[in-house]
mmCIF file of C-alpha atoms and ligand atoms in Angstrom:
data_model
loop_
_atom_site.group_PDB
_atom_site.id
_atom_site.type_symbol
_atom_site.label_atom_id
_atom_site.label_comp_id
_atom_site.label_asym_id
_atom_site.label_seq_id
_atom_site.Cartn_x
_atom_site.Cartn_y
_atom_site.Cartn_z
ATOM 1 C CA MET A 1 10.791 6.712 -4.144
ATOM 2 C CA SER A 2 8.826 6.902 -7.361
ATOM 3 C CA SER A 3 9.420 10.576 -8.961
ATOM 4 C CA LEU A 4 5.632 10.480 -9.561
ATOM 5 C CA VAL A 5 4.745 10.738 -5.735
ATOM 6 C CA PRO A 6 5.076 14.409 -5.027
ATOM 7 C CA THR A 7 8.542 15.320 -3.670
ATOM 8 C CA PRO A 8 7.998 15.408 0.536
ATOM 9 C CA ASP A 9 8.812 18.469 2.364
ATOM 10 C CA HIS A 10 9.678 16.703 5.015
ATOM 11 C CA ALA A 11 12.299 14.128 6.624
ATOM 12 C CA PRO A 12 11.411 10.566 5.525
ATOM 13 C CA ARG A 13 8.580 9.106 7.121
ATOM 14 C CA ILE A 14 8.730 6.228 9.863
ATOM 15 C CA LEU A 15 5.719 4.851 11.260
ATOM 16 C CA SER A 16 4.727 1.683 13.831
ATOM 17 C CA GLY A 17 1.951 0.692 15.982
ATOM 18 C CA MET A 18 1.498 -1.817 18.697
ATOM 19 C CA GLN A 19 -1.731 -3.493 19.852
ATOM 20 C CA PRO A 20 -3.241 -2.964 23.174
ATOM 21 C CA THR A 21 -4.086 -6.474 23.982
ATOM 22 C CA ASP A 22 -3.163 -6.729 27.573
ATOM 23 C CA GLY A 23 -2.806 -4.022 30.351
ATOM 24 C CA SER A 24 0.826 -3.894 29.849
ATOM 25 C CA LEU A 25 3.696 -3.932 27.005
ATOM 26 C CA HIS A 26 6.658 -6.219 27.417
ATOM 27 C CA LEU A 27 10.291 -6.286 27.616
ATOM 28 C CA GLY A 28 9.917 -7.687 24.073
ATOM 29 C CA ASN A 29 7.980 -4.866 22.908
ATOM 30 C CA TYR A 30 10.245 -2.543 24.540
ATOM 31 C CA ILE A 31 13.713 -3.563 23.316
ATOM 32 C CA GLY A 32 12.449 -4.950 19.619
ATOM 33 C CA ALA A 33 10.390 -2.010 18.595
ATOM 34 C CA LEU A 34 9.436 0.751 21.495
ATOM 35 C CA ARG A 35 13.411 1.982 22.202
ATOM 36 C CA GLN A 36 14.089 1.986 18.658
ATOM 37 C CA TRP A 37 10.661 4.393 17.946
ATOM 38 C CA VAL A 38 11.990 6.893 20.732
ATOM 39 C CA ALA A 39 15.726 6.566 19.092
ATOM 40 C CA LEU A 40 14.406 7.305 15.502
ATOM 41 C CA GLN A 41 11.785 10.297 16.128
ATOM 42 C CA ASP A 42 14.850 12.985 15.887
ATOM 43 C CA ASP A 43 16.247 11.979 12.567
ATOM 44 C CA PHE A 44 12.664 11.048 10.700
ATOM 45 C CA ASP A 45 9.050 12.291 10.503
ATOM 46 C CA ALA A 46 7.620 9.523 12.848
ATOM 47 C CA LEU A 47 3.843 8.558 13.466
ATOM 48 C CA TYR A 48 3.148 6.064 16.338
ATOM 49 C CA PHE A 49 -0.121 4.544 16.914
ATOM 50 C CA VAL A 50 -2.039 2.064 19.336
ATOM 51 C CA ALA A 51 -3.428 -0.760 16.901
ATOM 52 C CA ASP A 52 -6.721 -0.462 18.430
ATOM 53 C CA LEU A 53 -8.244 -1.887 15.191
ATOM 54 C CA HIS A 54 -5.944 -5.095 15.054
ATOM 55 C CA SER A 55 -7.001 -5.918 18.667
ATOM 56 C CA LEU A 56 -10.676 -6.510 17.822
ATOM 57 C CA THR A 57 -9.592 -9.463 15.900
ATOM 58 C CA VAL A 58 -9.542 -11.378 19.648
ATOM 59 C CA ASN A 59 -12.512 -9.916 20.552
ATOM 60 C CA PRO A 60 -11.743 -7.866 23.646
ATOM 61 C CA ASP A 61 -14.078 -6.649 26.561
ATOM 62 C CA PRO A 62 -14.832 -3.059 25.540
ATOM 63 C CA ALA A 63 -13.953 -1.401 28.913
ATOM 64 C CA ALA A 64 -10.973 -3.272 28.898
ATOM 65 C CA LEU A 65 -9.814 -2.000 25.484
ATOM 66 C CA ARG A 66 -10.810 1.339 26.186
ATOM 67 C CA GLU A 67 -8.113 1.484 29.390
ATOM 68 C CA ARG A 68 -5.901 -0.642 27.710
ATOM 69 C CA THR A 69 -5.882 1.811 24.709
ATOM 70 C CA ARG A 70 -5.074 4.633 27.277
ATOM 71 C CA ARG A 71 -2.352 2.568 29.189
ATOM 72 C CA THR A 72 -0.662 1.510 25.957
ATOM 73 C CA ALA A 73 -0.419 5.531 24.671
ATOM 74 C CA ALA A 74 0.749 6.274 28.344
ATOM 75 C CA GLN A 75 3.878 3.402 28.399
ATOM 76 C CA TYR A 76 4.705 4.916 25.009
ATOM 77 C CA LEU A 77 5.089 8.417 26.709
ATOM 78 C CA ALA A 78 6.698 6.770 29.437
ATOM 79 C CA ALA A 79 9.572 4.961 27.176
ATOM 80 C CA GLY A 80 10.122 8.531 25.413
ATOM 81 C CA VAL A 81 7.713 9.217 22.506
ATOM 82 C CA ASP A 82 7.566 12.724 22.383
ATOM 83 C CA PRO A 83 4.340 13.958 20.993
ATOM 84 C CA GLN A 84 5.851 17.313 20.164
ATOM 85 C CA ARG A 85 8.381 15.273 17.822
ATOM 86 C CA SER A 86 6.580 12.354 16.770
ATOM 87 C CA VAL A 87 2.505 12.101 15.802
ATOM 88 C CA LEU A 88 1.017 9.775 18.499
ATOM 89 C CA PHE A 89 -2.627 8.638 17.987
ATOM 90 C CA VAL A 90 -5.122 5.955 17.944
ATOM 91 C CA GLN A 91 -5.651 3.924 15.040
ATOM 92 C CA SER A 92 -9.434 4.143 15.083
ATOM 93 C CA HIS A 93 -9.681 7.968 15.115
ATOM 94 C CA VAL A 94 -8.159 7.967 11.589
ATOM 95 C CA ALA A 95 -10.971 5.879 9.700
ATOM 96 C CA GLU A 96 -9.074 6.308 6.750
ATOM 97 C CA HIS A 97 -7.077 2.981 8.119
ATOM 98 C CA ALA A 98 -10.081 0.691 7.381
ATOM 99 C CA GLN A 99 -10.803 2.275 4.373
ATOM 100 C CA LEU A 100 -7.501 1.692 2.533
ATOM 101 C CA GLY A 101 -7.432 -1.508 4.551
ATOM 102 C CA TRP A 102 -10.480 -2.616 2.272
ATOM 103 C CA LEU A 103 -8.610 -1.708 -0.945
ATOM 104 C CA LEU A 104 -6.162 -3.760 0.123
ATOM 105 C CA GLN A 105 -8.192 -6.551 0.961
ATOM 106 C CA CYS A 106 -9.390 -6.534 -2.807
ATOM 107 C CA GLN A 107 -5.888 -6.789 -3.996
ATOM 108 C CA THR A 108 -4.536 -9.568 -1.892
ATOM 109 C CA GLY A 109 -5.004 -13.227 -3.172
ATOM 110 C CA PHE A 110 -6.514 -15.312 -0.724
ATOM 111 C CA GLY A 111 -3.604 -18.180 -0.740
ATOM 112 C CA GLU A 112 -1.422 -15.134 -0.114
ATOM 113 C CA ALA A 113 -3.130 -14.600 2.818
ATOM 114 C CA SER A 114 -3.433 -17.935 3.987
ATOM 115 C CA ARG A 115 0.381 -18.156 4.065
ATOM 116 C CA MET A 116 0.719 -15.633 6.905
ATOM 117 C CA THR A 117 2.166 -17.665 9.536
ATOM 118 C CA GLN A 118 0.717 -15.792 12.331
ATOM 119 C CA PHE A 119 -2.502 -16.503 11.001
ATOM 120 C CA LYS A 120 -1.996 -20.063 10.584
ATOM 121 C CA ASP A 121 -0.732 -20.420 13.975
ATOM 122 C CA LYS A 122 -3.360 -18.098 15.907
ATOM 123 C CA SER A 123 -6.131 -19.431 13.571
ATOM 124 C CA ALA A 124 -5.045 -23.441 14.074
ATOM 125 C CA LYS A 125 -5.344 -22.499 17.838
ATOM 126 C CA GLN A 126 -8.865 -20.790 18.179
ATOM 127 C CA GLY A 127 -10.358 -23.421 15.161
ATOM 128 C CA SER A 128 -11.927 -22.299 12.293
ATOM 129 C CA GLU A 129 -15.228 -21.075 14.296
ATOM 130 C CA GLY A 130 -13.087 -19.062 16.748
ATOM 131 C CA THR A 131 -11.209 -17.434 14.343
ATOM 132 C CA THR A 132 -12.448 -14.364 12.569
ATOM 133 C CA VAL A 133 -12.503 -12.923 9.234
ATOM 134 C CA GLY A 134 -10.502 -10.068 10.808
ATOM 135 C CA LEU A 135 -7.824 -12.319 11.894
ATOM 136 C CA PHE A 136 -7.482 -13.083 8.355
ATOM 137 C CA ALA A 137 -7.575 -9.748 6.996
ATOM 138 C CA TYR A 138 -5.176 -8.501 9.592
ATOM 139 C CA PRO A 139 -2.174 -8.194 7.386
ATOM 140 C CA MET A 140 -3.901 -5.997 5.042
ATOM 141 C CA LEU A 141 -5.071 -3.557 7.767
ATOM 142 C CA MET A 142 -1.438 -3.690 8.600
ATOM 143 C CA ALA A 143 -0.333 -2.960 5.266
ATOM 144 C CA ALA A 144 -2.920 0.316 4.973
ATOM 145 C CA ASP A 145 -1.206 1.530 8.597
ATOM 146 C CA ILE A 146 1.820 2.008 6.247
ATOM 147 C CA LEU A 147 1.098 2.769 2.882
ATOM 148 C CA LEU A 148 -1.628 5.459 4.397
ATOM 149 C CA TYR A 149 1.165 7.692 5.414
ATOM 150 C CA ASP A 150 3.871 7.147 2.648
ATOM 151 C CA SER A 151 6.024 5.490 5.427
ATOM 152 C CA ALA A 152 9.573 5.232 4.110
ATOM 153 C CA LEU A 153 10.662 2.821 7.201
ATOM 154 C CA VAL A 154 8.879 0.596 9.646
ATOM 155 C CA PRO A 155 10.760 -0.315 12.972
ATOM 156 C CA VAL A 156 9.443 -3.254 14.619
ATOM 157 C CA GLY A 157 10.451 -6.887 15.642
ATOM 158 C CA GLU A 158 11.306 -9.855 13.978
ATOM 159 C CA ASP A 159 7.973 -11.448 14.191
ATOM 160 C CA GLN A 160 6.308 -8.722 11.842
ATOM 161 C CA ARG A 161 8.600 -9.792 9.136
ATOM 162 C CA GLN A 162 6.456 -11.590 6.888
ATOM 163 C CA HIS A 163 3.686 -8.978 7.358
ATOM 164 C CA LEU A 164 6.358 -6.381 6.171
ATOM 165 C CA GLU A 165 7.217 -8.366 3.125
ATOM 166 C CA LEU A 166 3.487 -8.861 2.137
ATOM 167 C CA THR A 167 3.170 -4.745 2.406
ATOM 168 C CA ARG A 168 6.253 -4.475 0.237
ATOM 169 C CA ASN A 169 4.448 -6.690 -2.015
ATOM 170 C CA LEU A 170 0.988 -5.115 -2.109
ATOM 171 C CA ALA A 171 2.437 -1.553 -2.353
ATOM 172 C CA GLN A 172 4.489 -3.145 -5.547
ATOM 173 C CA ARG A 173 1.521 -4.658 -7.024
ATOM 174 C CA LEU A 174 -0.444 -1.280 -6.669
ATOM 175 C CA ASN A 175 2.332 0.690 -8.503
ATOM 176 C CA SER A 176 2.630 -1.809 -11.284
ATOM 177 C CA ARG A 177 -1.578 -2.091 -11.612
ATOM 178 C CA PHE A 178 -2.095 1.520 -11.060
ATOM 179 C CA GLY A 179 0.558 3.570 -11.993
ATOM 180 C CA GLU A 180 4.201 4.259 -10.505
ATOM 181 C CA GLY A 181 3.500 6.811 -7.608
ATOM 182 C CA THR A 182 0.626 5.257 -6.060
ATOM 183 C CA VAL A 183 2.022 4.251 -3.074
ATOM 184 C CA VAL A 184 5.748 4.361 -1.687
ATOM 185 C CA VAL A 185 7.323 1.028 -0.854
ATOM 186 C CA PRO A 186 8.377 0.807 2.435
ATOM 187 C CA GLU A 187 11.487 -0.675 4.115
ATOM 188 C CA GLY A 188 11.496 -2.404 7.601
ATOM 189 C CA HIS A 189 13.933 -1.405 10.107
ATOM 190 C CA ILE A 190 14.209 -4.859 12.099
ATOM 191 C CA VAL A 191 17.496 -4.166 14.581
ATOM 192 C CA LYS A 192 20.104 -6.933 14.666
ATOM 193 C CA ALA A 193 20.465 -6.940 18.481
ATOM 194 C CA GLY A 194 16.898 -7.336 20.362
ATOM 195 C CA ALA A 195 14.519 -7.717 17.472
ATOM 196 C CA LYS A 196 13.636 -11.212 19.028
ATOM 197 C CA ILE A 197 13.379 -11.159 23.122
ATOM 198 C CA GLN A 198 13.171 -14.794 23.760
ATOM 199 C CA ASP A 199 10.906 -16.153 26.612
ATOM 200 C CA LEU A 200 12.597 -16.282 29.914
ATOM 201 C CA GLN A 201 11.556 -19.968 30.380
ATOM 202 C CA ASN A 202 11.703 -21.181 26.962
ATOM 203 C CA PRO A 203 14.746 -19.074 25.224
ATOM 204 C CA SER A 204 13.756 -21.088 21.766
ATOM 205 C CA SER A 205 10.426 -19.038 21.688
ATOM 206 C CA LYS A 206 9.884 -15.338 21.303
ATOM 207 C CA MET A 207 9.041 -13.161 24.729
ATOM 208 C CA SER A 208 5.044 -13.623 24.440
ATOM 209 C CA LYS A 209 1.792 -14.076 26.896
ATOM 210 C CA SER A 210 1.204 -17.590 24.980
ATOM 211 C CA THR A 211 4.825 -18.574 25.295
ATOM 212 C CA SER A 212 5.244 -20.609 29.001
ATOM 213 C CA GLY A 213 1.423 -19.142 29.776
ATOM 214 C CA GLY A 214 3.257 -16.002 30.261
ATOM 215 C CA LYS A 215 5.875 -16.963 33.342
ATOM 216 C CA GLY A 216 8.631 -16.428 31.196
ATOM 217 C CA VAL A 217 7.376 -12.492 30.176
ATOM 218 C CA VAL A 218 8.529 -9.228 31.805
ATOM 219 C CA TRP A 219 5.341 -6.933 31.704
ATOM 220 C CA LEU A 220 6.720 -2.937 32.080
ATOM 221 C CA MET A 221 3.943 -2.197 34.105
ATOM 222 C CA GLU A 222 4.065 -5.071 36.791
ATOM 223 C CA ASP A 223 5.588 -5.167 40.366
ATOM 224 C CA PRO A 224 9.367 -4.984 39.863
ATOM 225 C CA LYS A 225 9.432 -7.583 42.045
ATOM 226 C CA ARG A 226 7.800 -10.150 40.113
ATOM 227 C CA ALA A 227 10.105 -9.068 37.404
ATOM 228 C CA VAL A 228 13.038 -9.553 39.502
ATOM 229 C CA LYS A 229 11.695 -13.486 40.023
ATOM 230 C CA ALA A 230 11.009 -13.982 36.692
ATOM 231 C CA ILE A 231 14.817 -12.939 35.924
ATOM 232 C CA LYS A 232 16.175 -15.063 38.505
ATOM 233 C CA GLY A 233 13.793 -18.258 37.608
ATOM 234 C CA ALA A 234 14.995 -17.581 33.828
ATOM 235 C CA VAL A 235 16.063 -20.816 32.028
ATOM 236 C CA THR A 236 19.585 -20.982 31.136
ATOM 237 C CA ASP A 237 21.414 -22.905 29.449
ATOM 238 C CA ALA A 238 23.013 -26.632 30.602
ATOM 239 C CA ASP A 239 26.427 -25.992 29.553
ATOM 240 C CA GLU A 240 27.155 -23.812 32.973
ATOM 241 C CA THR A 241 30.952 -24.584 32.331
ATOM 242 C CA TYR A 242 31.431 -23.259 29.541
ATOM 243 C CA GLY A 243 31.095 -19.664 30.955
ATOM 244 C CA VAL A 244 28.849 -16.325 29.719
ATOM 245 C CA ARG A 245 29.382 -15.349 26.421
ATOM 246 C CA TYR A 246 26.872 -14.255 23.522
ATOM 247 C CA ASP A 247 26.229 -16.942 21.251
ATOM 248 C CA PRO A 248 22.537 -17.198 20.393
ATOM 249 C CA GLU A 249 22.589 -20.561 18.464
ATOM 250 C CA ALA A 250 24.675 -22.265 21.754
ATOM 251 C CA LYS A 251 23.915 -20.463 24.484
ATOM 252 C CA PRO A 252 20.066 -19.077 23.856
ATOM 253 C CA GLY A 253 19.271 -18.183 27.521
ATOM 254 C CA ILE A 254 22.351 -16.383 28.351
ATOM 255 C CA SER A 255 22.575 -14.739 25.201
ATOM 256 C CA ASN A 256 19.022 -13.585 25.826
ATOM 257 C CA LEU A 257 20.015 -12.266 29.500
ATOM 258 C CA LEU A 258 22.760 -10.391 28.042
ATOM 259 C CA THR A 259 21.032 -8.758 25.539
ATOM 260 C CA ILE A 260 18.225 -7.705 27.971
ATOM 261 C CA PHE A 261 20.984 -6.415 30.335
ATOM 262 C CA SER A 262 22.727 -4.159 27.223
ATOM 263 C CA ALA A 263 19.098 -2.788 26.726
ATOM 264 C CA VAL A 264 18.369 -1.580 29.803
ATOM 265 C CA THR A 265 21.762 -0.403 31.042
ATOM 266 C CA GLY A 266 23.203 0.979 27.358
ATOM 267 C CA ARG A 267 26.165 -1.278 28.190
ATOM 268 C CA GLU A 268 27.714 -2.898 25.446
ATOM 269 C CA VAL A 269 26.980 -6.953 25.103
ATOM 270 C CA HIS A 270 30.262 -8.233 25.209
ATOM 271 C CA ASP A 271 31.567 -5.914 27.936
ATOM 272 C CA ILE A 272 28.928 -7.529 30.344
ATOM 273 C CA ALA A 273 29.816 -10.927 29.062
ATOM 274 C CA ALA A 274 33.424 -10.559 29.916
ATOM 275 C CA GLU A 275 32.400 -9.061 33.491
ATOM 276 C CA TYR A 276 30.288 -12.343 34.632
ATOM 277 C CA ASP A 277 32.578 -14.817 32.697
ATOM 278 C CA GLY A 278 33.682 -17.596 34.701
ATOM 279 C CA ARG A 279 31.734 -16.281 37.877
ATOM 280 C CA GLY A 280 28.352 -18.395 37.205
ATOM 281 C CA TYR A 281 25.129 -17.799 36.042
ATOM 282 C CA GLY A 282 23.238 -16.708 39.506
ATOM 283 C CA TYR A 283 25.492 -13.332 39.586
ATOM 284 C CA LEU A 284 24.570 -12.442 36.110
ATOM 285 C CA LYS A 285 20.720 -13.031 36.890
ATOM 286 C CA ALA A 286 21.091 -11.170 40.479
ATOM 287 C CA ASP A 287 22.423 -8.223 38.719
ATOM 288 C CA LEU A 288 20.469 -8.079 35.987
ATOM 289 C CA ALA A 289 17.463 -8.377 37.731
ATOM 290 C CA ASP A 290 18.192 -5.221 39.711
ATOM 291 C CA ALA A 291 19.019 -3.534 36.849
ATOM 292 C CA VAL A 292 15.477 -4.185 35.068
ATOM 293 C CA ALA A 293 13.945 -3.179 38.546
ATOM 294 C CA ALA A 294 15.737 0.115 38.282
ATOM 295 C CA PHE A 295 14.602 0.228 34.775
ATOM 296 C CA LEU A 296 10.799 -0.279 35.760
ATOM 297 C CA THR A 297 10.468 2.030 38.905
ATOM 298 C CA PRO A 298 10.817 5.136 36.975
ATOM 299 C CA PHE A 299 9.100 4.024 33.546
ATOM 300 C CA GLN A 300 5.869 2.801 35.413
ATOM 301 C CA GLU A 301 5.929 6.530 38.233
ATOM 302 C CA ARG A 302 6.245 8.364 34.663
ATOM 303 C CA ALA A 303 3.063 6.040 33.206
ATOM 304 C CA ALA A 304 1.663 6.877 36.126
ATOM 305 C CA THR A 305 1.294 10.495 35.752
ATOM 306 C CA TYR A 306 0.234 10.459 31.975
ATOM 307 C CA LEU A 307 -2.730 8.362 33.390
ATOM 308 C CA SER A 308 -3.697 10.112 36.190
ATOM 309 C CA ASP A 309 -4.653 12.737 33.953
ATOM 310 C CA PRO A 310 -6.791 10.811 31.270
ATOM 311 C CA ALA A 311 -8.363 14.037 30.165
ATOM 312 C CA GLN A 312 -4.823 15.564 28.942
ATOM 313 C CA LEU A 313 -3.888 12.158 27.832
ATOM 314 C CA ASP A 314 -6.917 11.978 25.510
ATOM 315 C CA ALA A 315 -6.117 15.751 24.121
ATOM 316 C CA VAL A 316 -2.542 14.650 23.194
ATOM 317 C CA LEU A 317 -4.367 11.847 21.192
ATOM 318 C CA ALA A 318 -6.895 13.499 19.485
ATOM 319 C CA ASP A 319 -4.162 16.115 18.498
ATOM 320 C CA GLY A 320 -2.241 13.645 17.273
ATOM 321 C CA ALA A 321 -4.960 12.002 15.394
ATOM 322 C CA GLU A 322 -5.803 15.296 13.878
ATOM 323 C CA ARG A 323 -2.002 15.704 12.494
ATOM 324 C CA ALA A 324 -2.340 11.962 11.212
ATOM 325 C CA ARG A 325 -5.616 12.577 9.181
ATOM 326 C CA ALA A 326 -3.941 15.542 7.483
ATOM 327 C CA ILE A 327 -1.609 13.291 6.002
ATOM 328 C CA ALA A 328 -3.575 10.210 5.525
ATOM 329 C CA ALA A 329 -6.563 11.921 3.870
ATOM 330 C CA PRO A 330 -4.497 13.319 0.693
ATOM 331 C CA VAL A 331 -3.120 9.688 0.559
ATOM 332 C CA LEU A 332 -6.007 7.825 0.641
ATOM 333 C CA GLN A 333 -7.569 10.505 -2.156
ATOM 334 C CA ARG A 334 -4.610 9.875 -4.365
ATOM 335 C CA VAL A 335 -4.820 5.595 -4.041
ATOM 336 C CA SER A 336 -8.471 5.754 -4.295
ATOM 337 C CA GLU A 337 -8.532 7.917 -7.708
ATOM 338 C CA ARG A 338 -5.726 5.599 -9.072
ATOM 339 C CA PHE A 339 -8.462 2.382 -8.274
ATOM 340 C CA GLY A 340 -10.985 4.484 -10.289
ATOM 341 C CA LEU A 341 -13.346 5.552 -7.494
ATOM 342 C CA LEU A 342 -15.117 8.369 -8.507
ATOM 343 C CA PRO A 343 -13.918 11.597 -6.519
ATOM 344 C CA ALA A 344 -16.664 12.980 -4.220
ATOM 345 C CA THR A 345 -16.020 16.687 -5.583
ATOM 346 C CA GLY A 346 -20.010 17.116 -7.568
ATOM 347 C CA ARG A 347 -21.423 19.124 -4.766
HETATM 348 P P1 TYM B 401 2.427 -6.198 18.546
HETATM 349 O O1 TYM B 401 1.869 -5.523 19.066
HETATM 350 O O2 TYM B 401 2.267 -7.834 18.383
HETATM 351 O O3 TYM B 401 4.134 -6.124 18.707
HETATM 352 C C1 TYM B 401 4.778 -4.851 19.012
HETATM 353 C C2 TYM B 401 5.808 -4.640 18.631
HETATM 354 O O4 TYM B 401 6.825 -5.463 19.321
HETATM 355 C C3 TYM B 401 7.839 -6.535 18.886
HETATM 356 N N1 TYM B 401 7.651 -7.736 19.642
HETATM 357 C C4 TYM B 401 8.909 -8.046 19.854
HETATM 358 N N2 TYM B 401 10.136 -7.657 19.521
HETATM 359 C C5 TYM B 401 11.315 -8.388 19.766
HETATM 360 N N3 TYM B 401 10.984 -9.691 21.007
HETATM 361 C C6 TYM B 401 10.229 -9.737 20.936
HETATM 362 N N4 TYM B 401 9.762 -10.805 22.121
HETATM 363 C C7 TYM B 401 8.745 -9.072 20.733
HETATM 364 N N5 TYM B 401 7.457 -9.594 20.964
HETATM 365 C C8 TYM B 401 6.634 -8.576 20.218
HETATM 366 C C9 TYM B 401 6.626 -6.428 17.550
HETATM 367 O O5 TYM B 401 7.659 -7.262 16.544
HETATM 368 C C10 TYM B 401 5.995 -5.107 17.167
HETATM 369 O O6 TYM B 401 7.241 -4.751 16.489
HETATM 370 N N6 TYM B 401 0.813 -6.100 13.616
HETATM 371 C C11 TYM B 401 1.651 -5.703 14.319
HETATM 372 C C12 TYM B 401 1.040 -4.293 15.045
HETATM 373 C C13 TYM B 401 0.956 -3.327 14.095
HETATM 374 C C14 TYM B 401 2.115 -2.649 13.399
HETATM 375 C C15 TYM B 401 1.558 -1.730 12.080
HETATM 376 C C16 TYM B 401 3.142 -2.744 13.428
HETATM 377 C C17 TYM B 401 -0.266 -2.958 12.964
HETATM 378 N N7 TYM B 401 -0.322 -2.295 12.089
HETATM 379 C C18 TYM B 401 1.927 -1.131 11.137
HETATM 380 C C19 TYM B 401 4.063 -1.464 12.382
HETATM 381 C C20 TYM B 401 3.461 -1.503 11.557
HETATM 382 C C21 TYM B 401 1.796 -6.267 16.254
HETATM 383 O O7 TYM B 401 1.109 -7.061 16.388
HETATM 384 O O8 TYM B 401 2.670 -6.137 17.072
#
């Protein structure tokens, strides 16, 4: 961290967010990111937010967006994000995100933004008329989310690696154009196991709604019976005779199931593999299905409790937004002044 950034009076800062694109997060979101958030909140000054502005890039129904924003926050809480130890807020409640996003857009090359693979994939599907400028500018808003809090560490899944790299490049660019200490250059925190949970129907692609029409996804808020069915119907590898072992190259399907098993039970992947080796995949799937159902049921009960009192949930989010703003406002002011924007102090 640059010596010109005031010495922090807090533990290193960590920040992350998720889009409220669906009524439920999925197991990939949980294992790749949310579980890490919960583990990291003790040792870091943590900020976790619902990335509602990001989800506007796909033009959601307004009532559905409001509902999903609360549901996403409730799932953070159900997973163990503690609003006493972490700052939990909604992105749009802190206007500074969009403001810093604009400053960063003006520092990003058109070609540089065009090379973002998520943009290329999504815009290819939507066509040029269906693709919004917001989708193009999305990575700069994400960079703003991160830089606005002088974040040191950003826990995300593998699919966010390129966006983080862009954030780091922008941070270094700002420091070299406007002086060291303009922003903190963040590091990614991408875990080795679980950073890319694969789709149950297509184990060579990440678990997501767009892979295999959602059939290979386990949703955290769905009926556990459907999750059981999805796991029992998971596509496994063709070489059944070679048994159960963790080998993502040769056995992507089985390795994915072992990773999920380990994440929901806390057991070591290799212990689980040893237990099922030589017994056939059906036993592994049946026990994993039970373990996932046993994880989902209390998770959903906790989420339902938070959702049953929207006023209380909104109060938690309002408190988080106030605490977030207290950090964001001076950072935005520092960066704005470095850019040469006239401070509004003439009153
Ligand atoms: P989003 O909403 O697509 O996903 C939320 C988090 O879940 C991780 N993830 C996965 N991890 C493992 N396996 C999978 N199959 C899987 N699918 C998703 C993602 O990597 C992510 O960590 N741009 C971000 C949201 C965002 C953000 C930020 C994150 C906006 N601003 C600032 C960090 C910091 C996104 O769309 O994630």
